[in-house]
Coordinates of C-alpha atoms and ligand atoms in Angstrom, one line a residue:
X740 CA 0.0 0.0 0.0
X741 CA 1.4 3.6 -1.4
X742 CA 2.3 5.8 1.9
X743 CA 1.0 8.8 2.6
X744 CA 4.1 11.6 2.7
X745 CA 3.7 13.8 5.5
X746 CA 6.1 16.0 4.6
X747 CA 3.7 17.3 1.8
X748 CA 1.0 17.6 4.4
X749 CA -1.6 20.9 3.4
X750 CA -2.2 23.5 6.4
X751 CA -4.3 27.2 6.8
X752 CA -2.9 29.0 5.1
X753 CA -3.4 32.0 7.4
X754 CA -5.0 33.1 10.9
X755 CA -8.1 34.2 9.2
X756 CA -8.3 31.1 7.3
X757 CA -8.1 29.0 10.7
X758 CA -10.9 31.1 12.6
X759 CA -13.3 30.8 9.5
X760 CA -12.9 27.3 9.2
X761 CA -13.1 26.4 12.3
X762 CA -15.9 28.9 13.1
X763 CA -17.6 27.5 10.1
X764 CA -17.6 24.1 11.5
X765 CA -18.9 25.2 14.9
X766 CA -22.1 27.1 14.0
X767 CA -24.6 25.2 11.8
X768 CA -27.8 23.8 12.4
X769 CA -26.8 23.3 16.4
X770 CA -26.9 27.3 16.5
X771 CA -29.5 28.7 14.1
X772 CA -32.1 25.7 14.4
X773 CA -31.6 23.6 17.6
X774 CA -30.4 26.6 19.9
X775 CA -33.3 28.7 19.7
X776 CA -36.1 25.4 20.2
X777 CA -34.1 24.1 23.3
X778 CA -34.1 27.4 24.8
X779 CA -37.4 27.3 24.3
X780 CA -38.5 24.5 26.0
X781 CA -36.4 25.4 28.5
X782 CA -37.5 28.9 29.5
X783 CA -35.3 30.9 28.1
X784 CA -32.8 33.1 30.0
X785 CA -32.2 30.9 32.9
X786 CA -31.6 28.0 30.3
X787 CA -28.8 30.6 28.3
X788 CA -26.8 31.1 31.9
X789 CA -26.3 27.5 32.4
X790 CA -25.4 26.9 28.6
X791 CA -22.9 29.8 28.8
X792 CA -21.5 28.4 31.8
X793 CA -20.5 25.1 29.8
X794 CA -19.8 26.6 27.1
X795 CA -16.5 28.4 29.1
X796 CA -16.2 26.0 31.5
X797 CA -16.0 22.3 29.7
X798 CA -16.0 23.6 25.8
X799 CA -13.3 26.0 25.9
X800 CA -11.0 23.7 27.5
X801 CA -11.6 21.0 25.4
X802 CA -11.5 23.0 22.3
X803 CA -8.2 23.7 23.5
X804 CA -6.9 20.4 24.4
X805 CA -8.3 19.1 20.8
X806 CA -6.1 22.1 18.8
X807 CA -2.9 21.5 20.8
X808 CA -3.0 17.8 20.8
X809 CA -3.8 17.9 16.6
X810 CA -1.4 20.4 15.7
X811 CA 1.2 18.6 18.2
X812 CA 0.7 15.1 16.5
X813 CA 0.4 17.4 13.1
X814 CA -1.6 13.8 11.8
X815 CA -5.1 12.7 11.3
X816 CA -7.0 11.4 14.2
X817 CA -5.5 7.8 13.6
X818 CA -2.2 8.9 13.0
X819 CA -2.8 11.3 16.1
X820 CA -3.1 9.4 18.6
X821 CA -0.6 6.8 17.3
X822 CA 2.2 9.5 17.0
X823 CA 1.1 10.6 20.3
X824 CA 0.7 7.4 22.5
X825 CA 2.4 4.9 20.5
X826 CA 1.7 1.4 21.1
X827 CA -1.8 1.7 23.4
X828 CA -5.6 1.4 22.6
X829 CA -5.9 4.7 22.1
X830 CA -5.5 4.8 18.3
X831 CA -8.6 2.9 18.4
X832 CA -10.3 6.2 19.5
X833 CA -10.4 6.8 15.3
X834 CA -12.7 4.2 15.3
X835 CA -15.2 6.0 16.9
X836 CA -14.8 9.4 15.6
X837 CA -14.8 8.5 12.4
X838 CA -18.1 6.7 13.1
X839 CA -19.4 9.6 14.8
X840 CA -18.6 11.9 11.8
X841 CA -20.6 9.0 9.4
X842 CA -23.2 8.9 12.5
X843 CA -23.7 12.9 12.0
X844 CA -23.5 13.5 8.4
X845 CA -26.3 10.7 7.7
X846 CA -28.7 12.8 9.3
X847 CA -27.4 16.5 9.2
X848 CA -27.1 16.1 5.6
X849 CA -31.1 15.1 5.8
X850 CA -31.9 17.6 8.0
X851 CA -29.6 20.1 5.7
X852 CA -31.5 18.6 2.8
X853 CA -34.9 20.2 4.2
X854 CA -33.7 23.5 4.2
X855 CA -32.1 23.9 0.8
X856 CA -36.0 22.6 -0.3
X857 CA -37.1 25.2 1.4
X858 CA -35.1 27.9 -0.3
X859 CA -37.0 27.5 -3.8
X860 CA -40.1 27.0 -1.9
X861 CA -39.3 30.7 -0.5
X862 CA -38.6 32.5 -3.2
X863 CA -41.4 31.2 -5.4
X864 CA -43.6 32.1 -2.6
X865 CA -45.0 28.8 -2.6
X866 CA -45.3 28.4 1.0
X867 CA -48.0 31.5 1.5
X868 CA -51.4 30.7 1.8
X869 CA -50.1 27.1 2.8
X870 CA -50.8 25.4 6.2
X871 CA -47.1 25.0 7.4
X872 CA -47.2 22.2 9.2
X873 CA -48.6 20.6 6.3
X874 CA -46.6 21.7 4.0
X875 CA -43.5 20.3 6.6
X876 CA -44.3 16.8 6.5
X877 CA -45.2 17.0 3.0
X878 CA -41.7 17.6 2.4
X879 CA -40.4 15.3 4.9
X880 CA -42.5 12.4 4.4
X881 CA -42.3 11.8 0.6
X882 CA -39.6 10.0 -1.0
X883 CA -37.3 11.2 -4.1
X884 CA -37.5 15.1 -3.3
X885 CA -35.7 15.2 0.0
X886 CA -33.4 12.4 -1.0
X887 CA -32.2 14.7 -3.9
X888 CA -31.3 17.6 -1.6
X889 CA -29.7 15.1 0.7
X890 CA -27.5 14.3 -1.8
X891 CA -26.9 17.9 -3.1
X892 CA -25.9 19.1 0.1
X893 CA -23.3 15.7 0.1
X894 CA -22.3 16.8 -3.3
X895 CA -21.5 20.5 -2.4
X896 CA -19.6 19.6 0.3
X897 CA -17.3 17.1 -1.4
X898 CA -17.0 19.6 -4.0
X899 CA -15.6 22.3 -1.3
X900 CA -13.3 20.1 0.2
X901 CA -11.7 18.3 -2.5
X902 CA -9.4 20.2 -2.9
X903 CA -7.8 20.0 0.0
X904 CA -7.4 22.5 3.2
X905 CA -6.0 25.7 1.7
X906 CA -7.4 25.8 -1.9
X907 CA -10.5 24.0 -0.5
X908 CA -12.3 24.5 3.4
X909 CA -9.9 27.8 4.1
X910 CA -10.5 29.0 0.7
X911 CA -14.9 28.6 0.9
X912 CA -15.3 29.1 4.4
X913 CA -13.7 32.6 3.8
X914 CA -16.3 33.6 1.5
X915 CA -19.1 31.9 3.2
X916 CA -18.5 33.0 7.0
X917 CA -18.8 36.9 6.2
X918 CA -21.9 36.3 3.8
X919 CA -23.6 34.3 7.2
X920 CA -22.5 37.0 9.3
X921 CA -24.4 39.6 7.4
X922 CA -27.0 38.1 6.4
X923 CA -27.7 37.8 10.1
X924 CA -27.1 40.8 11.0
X925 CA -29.9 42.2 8.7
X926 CA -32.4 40.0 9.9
X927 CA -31.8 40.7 13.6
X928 CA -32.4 44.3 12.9
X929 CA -35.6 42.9 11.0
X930 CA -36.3 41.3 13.8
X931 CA -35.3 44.0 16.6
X932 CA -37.4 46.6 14.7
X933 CA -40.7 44.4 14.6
X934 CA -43.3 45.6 17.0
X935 CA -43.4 43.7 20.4
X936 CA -39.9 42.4 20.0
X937 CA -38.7 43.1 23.3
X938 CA -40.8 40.8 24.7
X939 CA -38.9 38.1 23.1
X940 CA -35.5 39.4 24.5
X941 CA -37.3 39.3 27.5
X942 CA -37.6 35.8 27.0
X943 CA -33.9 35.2 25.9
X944 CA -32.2 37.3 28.2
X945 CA -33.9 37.7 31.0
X946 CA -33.3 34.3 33.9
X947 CA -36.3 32.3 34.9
X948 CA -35.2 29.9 37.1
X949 CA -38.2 28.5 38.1
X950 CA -38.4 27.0 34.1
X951 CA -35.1 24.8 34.4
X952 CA -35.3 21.5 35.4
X953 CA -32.6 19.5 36.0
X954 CA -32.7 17.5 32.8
X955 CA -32.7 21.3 31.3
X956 CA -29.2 21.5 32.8
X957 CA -27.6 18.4 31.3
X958 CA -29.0 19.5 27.7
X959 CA -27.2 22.5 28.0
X960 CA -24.4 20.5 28.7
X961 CA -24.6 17.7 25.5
X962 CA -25.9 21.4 23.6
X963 CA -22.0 22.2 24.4
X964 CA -20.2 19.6 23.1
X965 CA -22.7 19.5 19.9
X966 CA -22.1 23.3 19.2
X967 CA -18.8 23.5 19.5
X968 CA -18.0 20.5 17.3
X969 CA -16.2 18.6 20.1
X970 CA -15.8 15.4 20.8
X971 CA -15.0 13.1 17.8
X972 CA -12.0 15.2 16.2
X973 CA -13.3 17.6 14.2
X974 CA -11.0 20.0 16.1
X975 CA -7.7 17.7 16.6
X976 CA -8.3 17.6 13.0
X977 CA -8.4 20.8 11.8
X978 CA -5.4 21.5 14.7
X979 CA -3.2 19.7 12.8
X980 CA -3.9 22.2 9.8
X981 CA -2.7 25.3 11.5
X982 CA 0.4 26.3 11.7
X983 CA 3.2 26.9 14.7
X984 CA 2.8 30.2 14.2
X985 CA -0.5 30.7 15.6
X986 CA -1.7 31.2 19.2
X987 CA -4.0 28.2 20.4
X988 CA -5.3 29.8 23.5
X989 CA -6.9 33.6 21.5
X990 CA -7.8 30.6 18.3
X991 CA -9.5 28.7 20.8
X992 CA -11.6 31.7 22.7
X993 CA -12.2 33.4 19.2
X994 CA -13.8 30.1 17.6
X995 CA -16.3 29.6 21.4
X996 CA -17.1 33.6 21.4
X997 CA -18.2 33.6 17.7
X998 CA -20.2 30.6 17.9
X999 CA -21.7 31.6 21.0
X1000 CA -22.4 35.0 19.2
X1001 CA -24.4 33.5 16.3
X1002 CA -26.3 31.1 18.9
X1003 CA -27.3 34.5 20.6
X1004 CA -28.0 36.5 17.3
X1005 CA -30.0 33.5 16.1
X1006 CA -32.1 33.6 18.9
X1007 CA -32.3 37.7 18.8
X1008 CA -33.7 36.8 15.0
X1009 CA -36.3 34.4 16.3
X1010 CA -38.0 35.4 19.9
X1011 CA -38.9 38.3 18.9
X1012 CA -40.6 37.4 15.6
X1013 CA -41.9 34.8 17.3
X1014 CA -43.7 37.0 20.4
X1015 CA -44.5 39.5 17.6
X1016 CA -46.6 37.2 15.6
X1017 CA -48.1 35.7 19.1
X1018 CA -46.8 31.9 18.4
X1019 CA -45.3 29.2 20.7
X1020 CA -41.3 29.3 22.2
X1021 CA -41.3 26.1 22.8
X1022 CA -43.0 24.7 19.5
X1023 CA -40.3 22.4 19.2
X1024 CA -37.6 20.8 16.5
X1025 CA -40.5 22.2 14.0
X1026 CA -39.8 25.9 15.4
X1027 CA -37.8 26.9 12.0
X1028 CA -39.8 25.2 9.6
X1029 CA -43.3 25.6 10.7
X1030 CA -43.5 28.8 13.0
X1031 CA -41.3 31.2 10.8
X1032 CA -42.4 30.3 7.7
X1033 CA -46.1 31.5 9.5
X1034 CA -43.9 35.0 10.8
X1035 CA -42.4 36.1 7.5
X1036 CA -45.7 35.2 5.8
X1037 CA -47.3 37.6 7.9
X1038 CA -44.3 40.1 7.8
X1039 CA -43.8 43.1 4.9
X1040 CA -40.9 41.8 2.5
X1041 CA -41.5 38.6 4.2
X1042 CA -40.9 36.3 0.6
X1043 CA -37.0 38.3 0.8
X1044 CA -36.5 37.7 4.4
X1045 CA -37.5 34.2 4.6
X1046 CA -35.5 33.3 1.5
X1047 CA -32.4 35.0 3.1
X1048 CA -33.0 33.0 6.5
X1049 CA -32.5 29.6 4.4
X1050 CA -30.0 30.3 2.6
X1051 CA -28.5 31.8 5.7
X1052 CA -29.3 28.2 7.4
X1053 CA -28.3 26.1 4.2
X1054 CA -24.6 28.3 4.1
X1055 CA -24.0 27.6 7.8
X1056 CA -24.6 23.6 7.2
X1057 CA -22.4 23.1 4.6
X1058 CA -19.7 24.5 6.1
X1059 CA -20.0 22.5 9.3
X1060 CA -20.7 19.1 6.9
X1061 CA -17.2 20.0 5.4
X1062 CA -15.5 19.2 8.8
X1063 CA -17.6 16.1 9.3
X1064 CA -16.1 15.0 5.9
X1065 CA -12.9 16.4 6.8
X1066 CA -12.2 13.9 9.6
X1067 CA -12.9 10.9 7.4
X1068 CA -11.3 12.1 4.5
X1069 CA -7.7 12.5 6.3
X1070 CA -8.1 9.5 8.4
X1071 CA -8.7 7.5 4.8
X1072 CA -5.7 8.9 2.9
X1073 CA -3.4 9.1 5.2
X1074 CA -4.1 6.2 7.0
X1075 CA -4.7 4.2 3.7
X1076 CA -2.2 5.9 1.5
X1077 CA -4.9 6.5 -1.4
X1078 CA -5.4 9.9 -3.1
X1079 CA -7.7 12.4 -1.8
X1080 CA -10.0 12.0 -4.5
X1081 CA -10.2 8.3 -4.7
X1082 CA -10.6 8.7 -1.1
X1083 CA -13.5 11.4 -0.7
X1084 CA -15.3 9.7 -3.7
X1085 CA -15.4 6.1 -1.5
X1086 CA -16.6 8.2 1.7
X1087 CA -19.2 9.9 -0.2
X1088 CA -20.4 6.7 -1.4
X1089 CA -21.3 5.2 2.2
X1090 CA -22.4 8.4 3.3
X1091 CA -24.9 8.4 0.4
X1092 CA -26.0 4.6 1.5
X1093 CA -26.2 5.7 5.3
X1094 CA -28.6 8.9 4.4
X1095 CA -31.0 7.2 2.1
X1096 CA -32.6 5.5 5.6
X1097 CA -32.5 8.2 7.7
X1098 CA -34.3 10.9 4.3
X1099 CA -36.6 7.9 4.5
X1100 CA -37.4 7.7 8.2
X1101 CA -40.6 10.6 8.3
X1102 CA -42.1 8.6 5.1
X1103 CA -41.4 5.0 3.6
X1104 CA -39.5 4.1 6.4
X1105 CA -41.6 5.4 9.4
X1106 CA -42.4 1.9 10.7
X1107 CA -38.9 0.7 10.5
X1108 CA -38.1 1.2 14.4
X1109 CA -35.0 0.2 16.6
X1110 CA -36.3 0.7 20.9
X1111 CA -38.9 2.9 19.4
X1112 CA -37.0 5.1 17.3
X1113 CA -36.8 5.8 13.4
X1114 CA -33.4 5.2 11.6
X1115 CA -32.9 9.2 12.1
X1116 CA -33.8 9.5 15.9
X1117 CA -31.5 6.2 16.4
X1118 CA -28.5 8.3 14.4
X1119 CA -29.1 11.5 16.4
X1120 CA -29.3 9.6 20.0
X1121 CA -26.4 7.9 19.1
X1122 CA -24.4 10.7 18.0
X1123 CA -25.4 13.8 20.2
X1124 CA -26.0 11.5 23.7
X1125 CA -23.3 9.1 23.4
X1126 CA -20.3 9.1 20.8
X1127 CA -20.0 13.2 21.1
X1128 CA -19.8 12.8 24.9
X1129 CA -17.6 9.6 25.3
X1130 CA -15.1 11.2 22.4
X1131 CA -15.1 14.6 25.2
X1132 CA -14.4 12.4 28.2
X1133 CA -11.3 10.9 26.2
X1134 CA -10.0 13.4 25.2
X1135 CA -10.4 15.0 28.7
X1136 CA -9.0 11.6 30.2
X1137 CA -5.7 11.7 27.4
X1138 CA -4.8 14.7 27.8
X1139 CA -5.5 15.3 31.9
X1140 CA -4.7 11.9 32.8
X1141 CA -2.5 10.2 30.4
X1142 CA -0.3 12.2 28.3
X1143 CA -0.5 15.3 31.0
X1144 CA -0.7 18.9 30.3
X1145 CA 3.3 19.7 31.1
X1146 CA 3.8 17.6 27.9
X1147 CA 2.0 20.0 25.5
X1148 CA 2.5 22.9 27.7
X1149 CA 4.9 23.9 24.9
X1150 CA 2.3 23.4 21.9
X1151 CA -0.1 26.1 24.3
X1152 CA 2.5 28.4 24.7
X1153 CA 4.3 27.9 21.0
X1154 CA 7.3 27.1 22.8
X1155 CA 7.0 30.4 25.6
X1156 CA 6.7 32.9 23.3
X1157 CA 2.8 33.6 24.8
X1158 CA 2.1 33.4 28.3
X1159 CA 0.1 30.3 29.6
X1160 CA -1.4 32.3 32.5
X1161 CA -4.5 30.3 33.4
X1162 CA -2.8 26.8 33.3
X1163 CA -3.1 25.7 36.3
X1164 CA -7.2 25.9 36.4
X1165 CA -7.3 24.7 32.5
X1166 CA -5.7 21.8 34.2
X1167 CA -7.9 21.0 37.0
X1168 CA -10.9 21.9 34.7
X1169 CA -9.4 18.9 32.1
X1170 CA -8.4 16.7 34.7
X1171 CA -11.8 16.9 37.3
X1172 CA -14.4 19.4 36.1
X1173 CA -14.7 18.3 32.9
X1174 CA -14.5 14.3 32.7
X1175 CA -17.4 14.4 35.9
X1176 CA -19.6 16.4 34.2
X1177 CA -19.7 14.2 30.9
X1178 CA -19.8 11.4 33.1
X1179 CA -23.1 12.4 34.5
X1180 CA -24.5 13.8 31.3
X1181 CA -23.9 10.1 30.0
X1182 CA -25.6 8.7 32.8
X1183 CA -28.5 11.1 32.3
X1184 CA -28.7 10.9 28.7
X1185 CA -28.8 6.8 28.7
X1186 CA -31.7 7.1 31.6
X1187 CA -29.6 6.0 34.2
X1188 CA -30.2 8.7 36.3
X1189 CA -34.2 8.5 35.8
X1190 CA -34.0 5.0 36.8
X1191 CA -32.2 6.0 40.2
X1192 CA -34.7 8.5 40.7
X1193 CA -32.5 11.1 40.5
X1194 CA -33.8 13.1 37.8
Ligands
LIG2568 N1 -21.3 22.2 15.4 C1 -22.2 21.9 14.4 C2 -23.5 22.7 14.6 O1 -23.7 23.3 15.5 C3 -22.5 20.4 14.3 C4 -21.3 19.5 14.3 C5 -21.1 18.6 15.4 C6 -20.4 19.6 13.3 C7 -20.0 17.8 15.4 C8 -19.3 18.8 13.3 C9 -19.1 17.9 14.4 O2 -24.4 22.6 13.7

């Protein structure tokens, strides 16, 4: 078998590059459609203290660990670990983020797949008049339609990546973060400006701790790892793309602030359309596709503003679908030695297998169940309450425990030239904070706490 030559190994080419990549992969659907709906159910502001508080406590310190430890190893999750630990189990950690990356494309790509449908639906106008809910499980229920726009959104992304790191991800995200930014930007002051908003800041900003429950606390927790895109190697991954140059600890904060900024922006867009128009917070994983369709219907310019929303929604997937990819893609050719090509076409392939029963699971495939849930609710158990989680405890446990922060003390620092001033809490977050709180999350999100009693 042909070896891969590291020496010829692609990198970001710049700082920008790095932050819009990484950025990219961090906000997506997690942000724009599953942040606002879980705040919802959860009562808003009280729910957004306790997410925050993960977000700087347990997400920013893995973030970190995941750079250092990728650009240290300067290798693909595999070859990471390998380089890193030679000679344990833990290269066998590849194994399950790579199957955590297949896990989440199969039904992101599905979910993905709904919105770009929803983008000629928008600007034909098609949706107006239409009963919204209806016209959701139309979509989601027949067969060819949202199959096709699974497999666009799998084709666009292995078109943006194919080309490698620099030429490809760096070179797309770079165009596609700044049009994401704006295009939220006008929205919010759409949204700001509509009468009755503040009563949906209200909502988002201001703490009702009588609405959290304690099962509300853990899925802030999971919401963490999900957001961030941490926990199966998206970040080691794209770690060992940027360069020695760059500072780990400001890339680190700079990727959590700007996805925590868009979670926050997307839920300034949202509340307050949806007090405006009088409809439900906490309508559920529908909130996107059924409310708002119902709020710019009802808005002036509403056809413009709802078409700008998808595409806003459709722009922020595909560049988080590119790291999902990502991981696979290096692991194959430089674990296999095959071209990149060769390598992303065979990926694509089973990706395309793995998405046809999870596009199929709100129609044809409705009655094919596994402990009561569809292919897709399976998928997105699997990935969100178990393999994201578990890959977060390891990666707390390898670098707190077993190959110990004074051995990539240097990668933080870049050999001393920047000051590593909080290290001694980053390490007792890593060590204890961290790996107890996933713990119980795991237990919680298997129903091992509910069957104590606990919760
Ligand atoms: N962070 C992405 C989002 O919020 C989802 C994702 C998870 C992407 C894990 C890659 C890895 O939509």
């Amino acid at each position: 078998m042909a070896k891969f030559d590291f020496s010829k190994r692609d990198s970001f080419g710049s700082k920008i590059g790095v932050i819009a990549a990484a950025a990219g992969s961090a906000i997506g659907l997690g942000n724009i459609w599953k942040f606002p709906y879980i705040t919802g159910e959860n009562g808003g502001g009280a729910f957004l203290l306790v997410y925050l508080a993960c977000i700087a406590l347990i997400g920013l310190p893995i973030m970190l660990a995941e750079f250092s430890l990728g650009r240290k190893a300067n290798r693909n999750v595999f070859g990471a670990f390998k380089k890193l630990a030679p000679n344990t189990g833990w290269y066998w950690s590849g194994v399950l983020f790579n199957t955590a990356a297949f896990t989440i494309m199969s039904y992101y790509a599905v979910v993905a797949g709904w919105i770009f449908a929803y983008i000629p639906r928008s600007i034909s106008g098609a949706l107006s008049g239409q009963n919204f809910n209806e016209a959701f499980s139309n979509l989601n229920s027949s067969t060819v339609e949202p199959l096709i726009w699974s497999f666009v959104v799998l084709g666009l992304t292995i078109f943006f990546i194919h080309s490698g790191i620099k030429k490809g991800i760096e070179k797309y995200t770079k165009i596609l973060m700044p049009i994401l930014l704006v295009l939220m930007i006008i929205l919010m002051i759409r949204s700001v400006t509509l009468p009755g908003a503040m009563e949906g800041i209200d909502f988002l900003f201001a703490p009702n701790f009588s609405a959290l429950t304690p099962g509300g606390v853990l899925e802030a927790l999971g919401h963490a790892f999900f957001s961030l895109s941490l926990g199966m190697g998206v970040m080691m991954t794209y770690g060992s793309y940027i360069q020695k140059q760059e500072n780990l600890q400001t890339t680190s904060l700079q990727v959590v602030i700007a996805d925590t900024a868009i979670a926050l922006m997307a839920g300034v867009i949202i509340f307050p359309a949806v007090f405006a128009y009088d409809l439900e917070p906490s309508s559920g994983p529908g909130l996107i596709f059924i409310t708002l369709p119902g709020v710019f219907n009802a808005m002036q310019g509403g056809i413009i503003f709802q078409t700008l929303f998808f595409i806003l929604i459709g722009i922020a997937a595909l560049t988080s679908t590119m790291s999902l990819v990502e991981v696979v893609a290096s692991s194959v050719t430089e674990q296999l030695g095959i071209s990149r090509n060769k390598g992303i076409l065979m990926i694509a392939g089973l990706m395309a297998l793995l998405i046809i029963p999870n596009s199929l699971s709100y129609g044809a495939m409705s009655d094919v169940t596994l402990f009561g849930h569809t292919v897709f609710g399976v998928f997105d158990f699997l990935a969100s309450n178990i393999f994201l989680p578990v890959g977060g405890l390891m990666i707390a446990l390898f670098l707190g425990w077993f190959y110990k922060l004074k051995n990539i003390r240097s990668e933080i620092t870049n050999e001393g030239k920047y000051r590593f001033r909080l290290a001694g809490v980053y390490n007792y977050l890593i060590k204890y904070i961290a790996p107890v709180a996933i713990v119980i999350i795991l237990l919680y999100a298997t129903g091992i706490l509910s069957k104590l009693g606990w919760v």
